[in-house]
Short mmCIF file of C-alpha atoms in Angstrom, two decimals:
data_model
loop_
_atom_site.label_atom_id
_atom_site.label_comp_id
_atom_site.label_asym_id
_atom_site.label_seq_id
_atom_site.Cartn_x
_atom_site.Cartn_y
_atom_site.Cartn_z
CA UNK A 20 -4.15 22.90 156.67
CA UNK A 21 -1.76 24.40 154.11
CA UNK A 22 -4.19 23.31 151.39
CA UNK A 23 -6.98 25.29 153.07
CA UNK A 24 -4.88 28.44 153.21
CA UNK A 25 -3.76 27.98 149.60
CA UNK A 26 -7.41 27.77 148.56
CA UNK A 27 -8.08 31.07 150.40
CA UNK A 28 -5.30 32.90 148.65
CA UNK A 29 -5.81 31.28 145.29
CA UNK A 30 -9.48 32.29 145.35
CA UNK A 31 -8.36 35.86 145.99
CA UNK A 32 -6.06 35.72 143.01
CA UNK A 33 -2.98 35.72 145.22
CA UNK A 34 0.09 33.44 145.40
CA UNK A 35 0.94 31.85 148.74
CA UNK A 36 4.60 31.45 149.41
CA UNK A 37 5.40 28.33 151.42
CA UNK A 38 6.74 28.88 154.92
CA UNK A 39 6.07 31.57 157.52
CA UNK A 40 3.88 34.53 156.67
CA UNK A 41 5.82 37.69 155.82
CA UNK A 42 5.01 41.36 156.24
CA UNK A 43 2.79 42.68 153.48
CA UNK A 44 2.58 46.29 154.70
CA UNK A 45 -0.62 45.52 156.57
CA UNK A 46 1.01 44.50 159.88
CA UNK A 47 -0.93 47.32 161.58
CA UNK A 48 -4.32 46.29 160.15
CA UNK A 49 -7.20 45.62 162.51
CA UNK A 50 -10.11 43.22 162.10
CA UNK A 51 -12.92 44.88 163.99
CA UNK A 52 -16.61 44.65 164.70
CA UNK A 53 -19.14 47.45 164.28
CA UNK A 54 -22.64 47.26 165.76
CA UNK A 55 -25.39 49.00 163.81
CA UNK A 56 -29.17 49.01 163.43
CA UNK A 57 -30.93 46.46 161.25
CA UNK A 58 -31.33 48.01 157.77
CA UNK A 59 -33.10 46.67 154.71
CA UNK A 60 -31.03 48.32 152.00
CA UNK A 61 -27.31 48.93 151.37
CA UNK A 62 -26.40 47.14 154.61
CA UNK A 63 -22.76 46.62 153.51
CA UNK A 64 -22.21 50.37 153.41
CA UNK A 65 -23.16 51.06 157.04
CA UNK A 66 -19.70 50.83 158.64
CA UNK A 67 -18.15 54.21 159.66
CA UNK A 68 -15.55 55.52 157.20
CA UNK A 69 -13.13 55.92 160.14
CA UNK A 70 -12.83 52.62 161.97
CA UNK A 71 -12.13 54.47 165.23
CA UNK A 72 -15.82 55.34 165.27
CA UNK A 73 -17.04 51.72 165.25
CA UNK A 74 -19.78 50.90 167.77
CA UNK A 75 -18.82 48.18 170.24
CA UNK A 76 -21.54 48.29 172.88
CA UNK A 77 -25.11 46.98 172.59
CA UNK A 78 -28.19 46.45 174.73
CA UNK A 79 -29.82 43.28 175.93
CA UNK A 80 -33.25 42.79 174.35
CA UNK A 81 -32.34 44.37 171.02
CA UNK A 82 -31.63 43.22 167.47
CA UNK A 83 -28.69 44.42 165.40
CA UNK A 84 -26.45 44.00 162.41
CA UNK A 85 -22.88 43.32 163.55
CA UNK A 86 -20.29 43.96 160.84
CA UNK A 87 -16.85 42.37 160.39
CA UNK A 88 -14.40 44.71 158.68
CA UNK A 89 -10.70 45.39 158.18
CA UNK A 90 -9.40 48.86 159.05
CA UNK A 91 -6.08 50.71 159.24
CA UNK A 92 -4.61 48.86 156.27
CA UNK A 93 -2.15 50.32 153.78
CA UNK A 94 -3.85 52.13 150.89
CA UNK A 95 -0.87 51.32 148.68
CA UNK A 96 -1.36 47.54 148.77
CA UNK A 97 -5.01 47.29 149.80
CA UNK A 98 -6.85 44.25 151.24
CA UNK A 99 -7.92 41.21 149.21
CA UNK A 100 -8.72 38.80 152.03
CA UNK A 101 -8.98 38.17 155.76
CA UNK A 102 -9.47 35.19 158.04
CA UNK A 103 -10.91 35.16 161.54
CA UNK A 104 -13.15 33.25 163.94
CA UNK A 105 -16.02 34.21 166.28
CA UNK A 106 -16.80 33.46 169.89
CA UNK A 107 -19.97 33.94 171.91
CA UNK A 108 -22.36 32.04 174.21
CA UNK A 109 -23.79 29.46 171.83
CA UNK A 110 -27.19 28.64 173.37
CA UNK A 111 -30.66 29.40 171.99
CA UNK A 112 -32.40 32.38 173.59
CA UNK A 113 -29.39 33.01 175.81
CA UNK A 114 -26.81 35.73 175.20
CA UNK A 115 -26.11 36.41 171.52
CA UNK A 116 -28.18 34.50 168.97
CA UNK A 117 -26.97 34.81 165.35
CA UNK A 118 -29.80 34.33 162.87
CA UNK A 119 -27.94 34.98 159.62
CA UNK A 120 -24.62 35.93 158.07
CA UNK A 121 -24.44 38.03 154.87
CA UNK A 122 -21.20 38.25 152.85
CA UNK A 123 -20.19 41.71 151.53
CA UNK A 124 -16.96 40.53 149.84
CA UNK A 125 -16.54 38.43 146.68
CA UNK A 126 -16.02 34.90 148.02
CA UNK A 127 -15.88 33.10 151.34
CA UNK A 128 -14.69 29.75 152.68
CA UNK A 129 -16.49 29.22 156.02
CA UNK A 130 -16.04 26.25 158.30
CA UNK A 131 -18.91 23.77 158.19
CA UNK A 132 -20.43 25.05 161.41
CA UNK A 133 -20.26 28.77 160.56
CA UNK A 134 -21.48 31.01 162.18
CA UNK A 135 -21.71 28.99 165.39
CA UNK A 136 -19.51 29.70 168.38
CA UNK A 137 -15.81 28.95 167.80
CA UNK A 138 -16.25 28.69 164.02
CA UNK A 139 -14.24 30.52 161.37
CA UNK A 140 -14.28 32.02 157.92
CA UNK A 141 -11.95 33.07 155.07
CA UNK A 142 -13.33 36.02 153.14
CA UNK A 143 -11.83 37.38 149.89
CA UNK A 144 -12.27 40.21 147.43
CA UNK A 145 -11.50 40.00 143.74
CA UNK A 146 -7.96 41.51 143.72
CA UNK A 147 -8.35 42.83 140.14
CA UNK A 148 -11.89 44.22 140.13
CA UNK A 149 -12.69 44.92 143.77
CA UNK A 150 -9.44 45.11 145.73
CA UNK A 151 -10.16 47.18 148.84
CA UNK A 152 -7.81 50.13 148.73
CA UNK A 153 -9.43 52.41 151.30
CA UNK A 154 -9.33 54.76 153.00
CA UNK A 155 -12.65 53.31 154.14
CA UNK A 156 -12.71 49.97 155.97
CA UNK A 157 -13.08 46.79 153.93
CA UNK A 158 -16.40 45.22 154.99
CA UNK A 159 -16.28 41.42 154.94
CA UNK A 160 -19.91 40.86 155.93
CA UNK A 161 -22.39 41.13 158.76
CA UNK A 162 -24.39 39.09 161.24
CA UNK A 163 -28.08 39.62 161.95
CA UNK A 164 -28.41 38.90 165.66
CA UNK A 165 -30.53 39.22 168.77
CA UNK A 166 -29.40 39.71 172.34
CA UNK A 167 -31.27 37.74 175.00
CA UNK A 168 -28.96 38.19 178.03
CA UNK A 169 -25.55 39.73 178.73
CA UNK A 170 -22.88 38.35 176.41
CA UNK A 171 -19.86 39.18 174.29
CA UNK A 172 -19.38 38.68 170.53
CA UNK A 173 -15.66 38.48 169.93
CA UNK A 174 -13.38 38.01 166.95
CA UNK A 175 -10.72 35.35 167.47
CA UNK A 176 -8.07 33.66 165.37
CA UNK A 177 -9.65 31.20 162.89
CA UNK A 178 -10.04 27.95 164.89
CA UNK A 179 -9.00 25.77 161.93
CA UNK A 180 -5.39 26.96 162.08
CA UNK A 181 -5.25 29.34 165.06
CA UNK A 182 -4.39 32.37 162.94
CA UNK A 183 -5.94 35.76 162.16
CA UNK A 184 -4.62 37.09 158.84
CA UNK A 185 -4.97 39.85 156.31
CA UNK A 186 -3.92 39.37 152.67
CA UNK A 187 -3.19 42.25 150.31
CA UNK A 188 -3.50 42.61 146.57
CA UNK A 189 0.21 42.08 145.89
CA UNK A 190 0.48 38.41 146.91
CA UNK A 191 1.54 39.11 150.52
CA UNK A 192 -0.16 38.38 153.77
CA UNK A 193 0.25 39.55 157.36
CA UNK A 194 -0.33 37.25 160.35
CA UNK A 195 -1.91 39.39 163.05
CA UNK A 196 -2.06 36.54 165.60
CA UNK A 197 -0.72 37.35 169.04
CA UNK A 198 -0.11 41.04 168.55
CA UNK A 199 -0.43 43.30 171.59
CA UNK A 200 -2.62 45.19 171.86
CA UNK A 201 -4.95 42.77 170.14
CA UNK A 202 -5.93 43.63 166.55
CA UNK A 203 -9.24 41.74 166.94
CA UNK A 204 -12.31 43.52 168.23
CA UNK A 205 -15.33 42.52 170.32
CA UNK A 206 -18.75 43.87 171.18
CA UNK A 207 -20.17 43.79 174.72
CA UNK A 208 -23.87 43.48 175.46
CA UNK A 209 -24.43 44.37 179.08
CA UNK A 210 -21.01 43.04 180.09
CA UNK A 211 -18.54 45.89 179.57
CA UNK A 212 -17.26 48.66 177.30
CA UNK A 213 -16.42 46.52 174.26
CA UNK A 214 -13.11 46.76 172.41
CA UNK A 215 -12.33 48.59 169.23
CA UNK A 216 -8.75 47.78 168.11
CA UNK A 217 -8.80 50.85 165.90
CA UNK A 218 -8.60 52.97 169.05
CA UNK A 219 -5.00 51.77 169.36
CA UNK A 220 -3.94 52.35 165.74
CA UNK A 221 -0.55 53.68 164.73
CA UNK A 222 0.48 55.23 161.40
CA UNK A 223 0.62 52.85 158.42
CA UNK A 224 2.50 53.09 155.14
CA UNK A 225 0.82 55.54 152.73
#
């Protein structure tokens, strides 16, 4: 498992320090979902510039792009990577059906079953040429999906190691796992109001 995490950070041009993760000034970062219409051009630019405005409720019988992005991170250190998993009802023509995943970042290291239910991904940006320094959210990628019955698409810790993390451009990472309130968002389709973790944000380092 350590080898997998090293590959993630090495690919992002970062150095992983052995042992527990340490604060990298992004301890208040959120990995959130935003639901938007299906668009043919410039899809990776469709996330609101303020993550508090992310859409987290959708309708049954519709098709959408659902974006994964990092918000409320420190502009001074930026974001060069994130890791997360997804959870939804994994049955054809029932609940959420994911037809495709499109990466918006530089590299990714998905699990072999991505983007099935309870799968995970490690997404990175080139820390030299495309480090995400905000203030806009860092968009990791998006799912093209259809909704056939009430369901929830939720971000979870990456199943491979049980952790949700954000790495910055200065060789430091923050483990967001287990924080309260949760830093991981979800979208509801006919099941509830959804959850946008950016609605709970606190001030971050400038």
